[in-house]
mmCIF file of N, CA and C in Angstrom:
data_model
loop_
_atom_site.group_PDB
_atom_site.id
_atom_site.type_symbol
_atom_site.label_atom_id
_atom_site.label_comp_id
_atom_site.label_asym_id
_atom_site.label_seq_id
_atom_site.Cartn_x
_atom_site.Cartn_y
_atom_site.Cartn_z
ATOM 1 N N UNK A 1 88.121 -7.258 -42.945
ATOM 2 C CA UNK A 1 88.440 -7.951 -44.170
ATOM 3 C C UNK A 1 89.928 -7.805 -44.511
ATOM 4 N N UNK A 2 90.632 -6.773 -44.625
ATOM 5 C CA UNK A 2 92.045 -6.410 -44.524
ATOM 6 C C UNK A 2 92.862 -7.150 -43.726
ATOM 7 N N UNK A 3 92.451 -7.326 -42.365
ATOM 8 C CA UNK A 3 93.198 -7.998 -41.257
ATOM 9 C C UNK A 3 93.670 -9.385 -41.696
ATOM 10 N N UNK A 4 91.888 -9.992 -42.241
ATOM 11 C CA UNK A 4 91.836 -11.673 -42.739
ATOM 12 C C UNK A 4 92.822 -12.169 -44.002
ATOM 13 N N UNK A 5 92.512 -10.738 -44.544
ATOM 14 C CA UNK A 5 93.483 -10.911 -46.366
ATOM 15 C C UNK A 5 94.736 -10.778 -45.560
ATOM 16 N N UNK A 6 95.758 -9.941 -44.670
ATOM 17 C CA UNK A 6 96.864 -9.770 -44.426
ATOM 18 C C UNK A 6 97.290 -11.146 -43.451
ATOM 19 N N UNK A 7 96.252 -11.310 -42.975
ATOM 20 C CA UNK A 7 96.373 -12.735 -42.302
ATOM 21 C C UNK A 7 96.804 -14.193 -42.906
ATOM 22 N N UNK A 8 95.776 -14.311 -44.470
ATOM 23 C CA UNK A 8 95.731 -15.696 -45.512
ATOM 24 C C UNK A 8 97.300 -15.027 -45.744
ATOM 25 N N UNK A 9 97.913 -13.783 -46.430
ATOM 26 C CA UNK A 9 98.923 -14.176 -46.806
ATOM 27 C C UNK A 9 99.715 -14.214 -46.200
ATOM 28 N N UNK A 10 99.768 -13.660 -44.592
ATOM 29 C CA UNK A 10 100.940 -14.590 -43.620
ATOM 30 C C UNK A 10 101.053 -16.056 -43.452
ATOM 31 N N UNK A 11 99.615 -16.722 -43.784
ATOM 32 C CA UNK A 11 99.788 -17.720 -43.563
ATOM 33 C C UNK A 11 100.754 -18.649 -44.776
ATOM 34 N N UNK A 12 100.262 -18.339 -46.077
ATOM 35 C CA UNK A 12 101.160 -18.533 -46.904
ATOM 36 C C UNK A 12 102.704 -18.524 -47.113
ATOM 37 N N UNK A 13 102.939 -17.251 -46.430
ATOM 38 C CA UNK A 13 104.320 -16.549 -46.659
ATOM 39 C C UNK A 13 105.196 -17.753 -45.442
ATOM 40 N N UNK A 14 104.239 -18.322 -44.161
ATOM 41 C CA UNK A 14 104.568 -18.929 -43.346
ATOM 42 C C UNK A 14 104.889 -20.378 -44.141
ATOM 43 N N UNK A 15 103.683 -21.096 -45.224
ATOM 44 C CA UNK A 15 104.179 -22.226 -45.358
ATOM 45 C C UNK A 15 104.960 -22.377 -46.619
ATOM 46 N N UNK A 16 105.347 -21.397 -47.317
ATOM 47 C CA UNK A 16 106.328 -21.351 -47.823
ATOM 48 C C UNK A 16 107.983 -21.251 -47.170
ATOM 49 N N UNK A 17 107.364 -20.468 -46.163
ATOM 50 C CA UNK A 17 108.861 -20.367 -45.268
ATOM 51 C C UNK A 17 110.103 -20.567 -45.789
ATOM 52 N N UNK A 18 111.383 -20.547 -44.745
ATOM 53 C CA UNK A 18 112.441 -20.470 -44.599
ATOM 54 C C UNK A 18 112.836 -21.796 -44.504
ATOM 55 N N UNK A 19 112.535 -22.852 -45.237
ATOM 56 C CA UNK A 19 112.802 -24.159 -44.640
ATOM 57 C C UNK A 19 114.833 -24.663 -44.596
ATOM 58 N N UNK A 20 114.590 -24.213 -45.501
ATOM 59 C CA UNK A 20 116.886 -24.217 -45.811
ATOM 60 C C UNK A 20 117.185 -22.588 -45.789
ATOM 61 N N UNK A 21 118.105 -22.343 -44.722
ATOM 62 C CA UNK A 21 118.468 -21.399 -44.459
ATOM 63 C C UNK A 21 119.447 -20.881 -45.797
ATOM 64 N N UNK A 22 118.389 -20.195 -47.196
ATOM 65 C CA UNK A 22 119.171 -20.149 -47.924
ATOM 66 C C UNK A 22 118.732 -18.825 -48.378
ATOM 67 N N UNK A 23 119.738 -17.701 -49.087
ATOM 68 C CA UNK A 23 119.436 -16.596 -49.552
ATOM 69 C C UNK A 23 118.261 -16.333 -49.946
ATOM 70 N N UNK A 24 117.758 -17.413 -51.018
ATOM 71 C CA UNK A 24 116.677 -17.157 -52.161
ATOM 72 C C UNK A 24 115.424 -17.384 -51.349
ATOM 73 N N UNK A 25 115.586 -18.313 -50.553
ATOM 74 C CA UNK A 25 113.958 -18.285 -49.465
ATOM 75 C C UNK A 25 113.934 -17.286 -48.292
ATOM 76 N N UNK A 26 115.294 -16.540 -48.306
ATOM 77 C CA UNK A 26 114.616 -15.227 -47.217
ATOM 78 C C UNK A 26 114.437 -14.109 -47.706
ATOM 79 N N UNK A 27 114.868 -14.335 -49.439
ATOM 80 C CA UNK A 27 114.279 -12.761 -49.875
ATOM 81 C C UNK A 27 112.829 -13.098 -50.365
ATOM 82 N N UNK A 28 112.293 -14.076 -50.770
ATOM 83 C CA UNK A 28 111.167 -14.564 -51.113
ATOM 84 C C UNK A 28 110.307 -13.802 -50.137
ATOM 85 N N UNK A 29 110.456 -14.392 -48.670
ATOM 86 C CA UNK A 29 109.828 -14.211 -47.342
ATOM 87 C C UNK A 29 109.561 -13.016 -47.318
ATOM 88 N N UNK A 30 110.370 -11.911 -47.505
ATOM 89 C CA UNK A 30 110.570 -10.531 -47.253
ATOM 90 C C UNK A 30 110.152 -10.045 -48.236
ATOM 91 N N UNK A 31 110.193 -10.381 -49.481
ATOM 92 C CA UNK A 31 109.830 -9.335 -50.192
ATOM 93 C C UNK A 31 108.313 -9.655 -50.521
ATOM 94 N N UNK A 32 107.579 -10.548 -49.687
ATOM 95 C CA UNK A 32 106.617 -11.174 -49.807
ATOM 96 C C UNK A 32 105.684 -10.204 -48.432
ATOM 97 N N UNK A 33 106.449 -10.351 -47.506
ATOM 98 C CA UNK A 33 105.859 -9.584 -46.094
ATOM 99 C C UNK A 33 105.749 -8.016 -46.484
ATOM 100 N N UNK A 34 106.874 -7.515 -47.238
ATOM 101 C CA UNK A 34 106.607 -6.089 -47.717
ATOM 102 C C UNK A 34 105.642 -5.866 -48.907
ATOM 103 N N UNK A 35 105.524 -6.406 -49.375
ATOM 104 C CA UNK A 35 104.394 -6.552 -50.364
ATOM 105 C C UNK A 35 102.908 -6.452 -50.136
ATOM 106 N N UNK A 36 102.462 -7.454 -48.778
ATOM 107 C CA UNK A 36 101.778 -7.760 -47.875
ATOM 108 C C UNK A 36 101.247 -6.218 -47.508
ATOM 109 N N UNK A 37 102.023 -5.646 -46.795
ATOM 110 C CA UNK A 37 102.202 -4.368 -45.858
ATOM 111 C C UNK A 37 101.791 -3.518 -47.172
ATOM 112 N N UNK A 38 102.591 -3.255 -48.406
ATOM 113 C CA UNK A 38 101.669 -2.232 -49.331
ATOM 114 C C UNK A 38 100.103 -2.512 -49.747
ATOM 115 N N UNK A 39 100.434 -4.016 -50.243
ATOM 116 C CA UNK A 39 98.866 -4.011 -50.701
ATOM 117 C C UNK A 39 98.013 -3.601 -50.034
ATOM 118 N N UNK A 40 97.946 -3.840 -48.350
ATOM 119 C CA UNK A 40 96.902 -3.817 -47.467
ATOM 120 C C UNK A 40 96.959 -2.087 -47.073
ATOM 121 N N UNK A 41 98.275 -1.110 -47.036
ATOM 122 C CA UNK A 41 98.083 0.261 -47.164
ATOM 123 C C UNK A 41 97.646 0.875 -48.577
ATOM 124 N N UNK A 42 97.394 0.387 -49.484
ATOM 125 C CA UNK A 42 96.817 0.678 -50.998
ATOM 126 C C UNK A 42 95.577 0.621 -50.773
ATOM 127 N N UNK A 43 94.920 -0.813 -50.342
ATOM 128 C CA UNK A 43 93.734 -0.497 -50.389
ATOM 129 C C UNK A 43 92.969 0.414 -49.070
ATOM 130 N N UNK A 44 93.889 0.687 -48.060
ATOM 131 C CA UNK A 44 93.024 1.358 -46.989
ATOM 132 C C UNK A 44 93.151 3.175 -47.592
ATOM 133 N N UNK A 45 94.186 3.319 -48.690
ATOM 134 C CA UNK A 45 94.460 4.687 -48.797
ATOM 135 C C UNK A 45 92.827 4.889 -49.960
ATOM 136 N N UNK A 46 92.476 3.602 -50.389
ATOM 137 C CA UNK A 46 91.486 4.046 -52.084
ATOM 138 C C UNK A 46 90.487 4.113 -50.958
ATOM 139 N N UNK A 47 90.168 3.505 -50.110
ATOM 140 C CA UNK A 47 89.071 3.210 -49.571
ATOM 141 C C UNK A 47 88.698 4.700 -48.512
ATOM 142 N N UNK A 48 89.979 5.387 -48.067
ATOM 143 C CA UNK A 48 89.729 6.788 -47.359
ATOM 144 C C UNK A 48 89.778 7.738 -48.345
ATOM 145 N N UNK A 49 90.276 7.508 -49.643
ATOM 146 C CA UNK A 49 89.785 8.608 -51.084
ATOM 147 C C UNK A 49 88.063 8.773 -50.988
ATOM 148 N N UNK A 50 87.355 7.309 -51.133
ATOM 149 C CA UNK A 50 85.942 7.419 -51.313
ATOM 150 C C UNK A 50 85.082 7.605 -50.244
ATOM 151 N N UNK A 51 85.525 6.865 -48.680
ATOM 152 C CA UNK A 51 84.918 7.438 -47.646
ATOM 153 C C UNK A 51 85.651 7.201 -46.841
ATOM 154 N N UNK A 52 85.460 8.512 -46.025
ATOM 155 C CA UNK A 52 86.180 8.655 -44.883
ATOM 156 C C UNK A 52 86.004 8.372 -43.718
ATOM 157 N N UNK A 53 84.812 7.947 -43.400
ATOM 158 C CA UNK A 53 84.030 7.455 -42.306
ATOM 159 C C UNK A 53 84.185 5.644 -42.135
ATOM 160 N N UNK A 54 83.942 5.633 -43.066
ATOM 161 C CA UNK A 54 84.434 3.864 -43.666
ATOM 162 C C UNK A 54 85.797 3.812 -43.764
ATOM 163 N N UNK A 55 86.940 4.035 -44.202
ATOM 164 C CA UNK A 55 88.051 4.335 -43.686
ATOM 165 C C UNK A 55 88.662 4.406 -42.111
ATOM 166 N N UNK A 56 88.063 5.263 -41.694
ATOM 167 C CA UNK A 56 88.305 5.309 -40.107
ATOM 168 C C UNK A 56 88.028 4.040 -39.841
ATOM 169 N N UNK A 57 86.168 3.622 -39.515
ATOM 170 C CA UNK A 57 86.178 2.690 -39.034
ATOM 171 C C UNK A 57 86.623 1.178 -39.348
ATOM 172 N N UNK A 58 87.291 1.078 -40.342
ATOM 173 C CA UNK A 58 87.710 0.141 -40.720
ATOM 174 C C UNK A 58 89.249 0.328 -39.887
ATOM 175 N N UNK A 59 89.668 1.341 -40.268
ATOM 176 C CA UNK A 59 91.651 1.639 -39.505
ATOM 177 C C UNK A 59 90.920 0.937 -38.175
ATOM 178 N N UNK A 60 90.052 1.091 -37.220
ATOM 179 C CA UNK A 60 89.817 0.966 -36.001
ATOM 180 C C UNK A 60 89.882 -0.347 -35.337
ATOM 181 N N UNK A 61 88.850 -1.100 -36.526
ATOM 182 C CA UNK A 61 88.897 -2.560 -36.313
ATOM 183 C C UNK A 61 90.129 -3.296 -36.827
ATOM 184 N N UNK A 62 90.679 -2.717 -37.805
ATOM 185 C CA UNK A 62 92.503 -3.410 -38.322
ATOM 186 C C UNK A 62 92.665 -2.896 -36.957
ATOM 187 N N UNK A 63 93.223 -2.202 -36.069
ATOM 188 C CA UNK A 63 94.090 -1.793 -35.153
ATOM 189 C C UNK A 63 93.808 -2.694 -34.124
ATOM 190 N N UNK A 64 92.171 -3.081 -33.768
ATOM 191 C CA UNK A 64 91.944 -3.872 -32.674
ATOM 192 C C UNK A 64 92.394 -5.073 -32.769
ATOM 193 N N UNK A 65 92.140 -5.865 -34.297
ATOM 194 C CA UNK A 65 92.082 -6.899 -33.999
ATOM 195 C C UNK A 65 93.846 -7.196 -34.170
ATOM 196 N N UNK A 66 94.507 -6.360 -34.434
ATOM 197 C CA UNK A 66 96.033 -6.757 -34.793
ATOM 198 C C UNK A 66 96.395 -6.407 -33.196
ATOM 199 N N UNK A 67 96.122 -5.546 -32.027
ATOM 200 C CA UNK A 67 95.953 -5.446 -30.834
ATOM 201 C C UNK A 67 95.984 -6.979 -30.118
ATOM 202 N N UNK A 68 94.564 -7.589 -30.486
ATOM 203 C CA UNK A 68 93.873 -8.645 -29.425
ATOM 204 C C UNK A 68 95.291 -9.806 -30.242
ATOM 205 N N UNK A 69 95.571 -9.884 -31.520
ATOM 206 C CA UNK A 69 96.609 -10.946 -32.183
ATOM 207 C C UNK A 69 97.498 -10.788 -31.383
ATOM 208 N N UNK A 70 98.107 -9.104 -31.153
ATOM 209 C CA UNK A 70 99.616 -9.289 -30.365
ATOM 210 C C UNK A 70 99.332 -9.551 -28.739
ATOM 211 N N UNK A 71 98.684 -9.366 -28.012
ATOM 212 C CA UNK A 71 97.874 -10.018 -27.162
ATOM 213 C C UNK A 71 97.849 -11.396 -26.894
ATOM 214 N N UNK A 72 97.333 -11.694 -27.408
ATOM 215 C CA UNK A 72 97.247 -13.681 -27.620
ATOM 216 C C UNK A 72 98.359 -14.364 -27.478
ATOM 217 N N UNK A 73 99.222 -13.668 -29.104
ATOM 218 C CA UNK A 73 100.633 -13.912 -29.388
ATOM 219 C C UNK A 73 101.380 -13.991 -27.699
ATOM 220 N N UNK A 74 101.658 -13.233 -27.264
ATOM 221 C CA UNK A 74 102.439 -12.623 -26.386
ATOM 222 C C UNK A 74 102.065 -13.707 -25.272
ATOM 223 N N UNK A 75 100.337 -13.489 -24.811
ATOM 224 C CA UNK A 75 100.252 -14.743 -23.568
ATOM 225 C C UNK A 75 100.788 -16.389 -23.936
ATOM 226 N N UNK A 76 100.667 -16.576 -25.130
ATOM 227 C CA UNK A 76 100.802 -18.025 -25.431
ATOM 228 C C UNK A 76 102.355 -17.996 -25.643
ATOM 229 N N UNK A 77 103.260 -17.390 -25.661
ATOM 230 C CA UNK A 77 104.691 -17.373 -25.701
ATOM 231 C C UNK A 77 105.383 -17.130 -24.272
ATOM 232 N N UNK A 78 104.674 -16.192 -23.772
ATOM 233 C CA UNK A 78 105.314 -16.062 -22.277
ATOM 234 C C UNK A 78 104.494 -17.480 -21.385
ATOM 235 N N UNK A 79 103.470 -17.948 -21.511
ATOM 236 C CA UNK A 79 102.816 -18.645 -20.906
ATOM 237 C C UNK A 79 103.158 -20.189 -21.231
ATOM 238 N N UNK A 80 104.378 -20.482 -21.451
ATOM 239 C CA UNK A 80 105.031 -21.076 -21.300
ATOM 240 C C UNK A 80 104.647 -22.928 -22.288
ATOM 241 N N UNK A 81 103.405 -22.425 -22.458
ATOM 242 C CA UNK A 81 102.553 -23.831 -23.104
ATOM 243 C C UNK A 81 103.532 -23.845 -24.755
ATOM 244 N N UNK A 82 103.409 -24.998 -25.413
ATOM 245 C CA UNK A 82 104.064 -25.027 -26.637
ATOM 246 C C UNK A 82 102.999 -24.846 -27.660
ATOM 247 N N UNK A 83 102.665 -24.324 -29.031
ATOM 248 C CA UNK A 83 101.778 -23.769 -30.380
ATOM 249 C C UNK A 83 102.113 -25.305 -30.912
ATOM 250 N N UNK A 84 101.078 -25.806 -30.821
ATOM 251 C CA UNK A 84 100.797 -26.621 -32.175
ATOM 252 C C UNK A 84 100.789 -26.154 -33.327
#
């Protein structure tokens, strides 16, 4: 669930983007991606306060599936095909 929520707001942060290479839309971006990165360590820190077992296995599946993303990422960039 973490992965999907950190995911919707990349996707956002994406179509808001950088469209004019201008100050005010790359601090937007950034302070939007760091934001991103706390919320989603806030809620994994409340969630290992109440259980720790649920915690773990949750860190496990964030780790995989951000794993199999950079994975993907990586074949479809070296693999020469163009991202629709």
């Amino acid at each position: 669930m973490l992965w999907l929520a950190s995911q919707a707001l990349g996707l956002l942060f994406d179509r808001i983007g950088i469209r004019e290479p201008t100050l005010r839309g790359s601090g937007v971006v950034a302070f939007g991606m760091m934001t991103r990165g706390i919320l989603i360590m806030l809620v994994a820190i409340a969630v290992a306060v109440s259980d720790p077992q649920l915690a773990l296995a949750g860190a496990l599946v964030y780790a995989l599936a951000y794993s199999l993303e950079l994975a993907f990422s990586l074949v479809l960039y070296f693999g020469g095909r163009p991202v629709s």
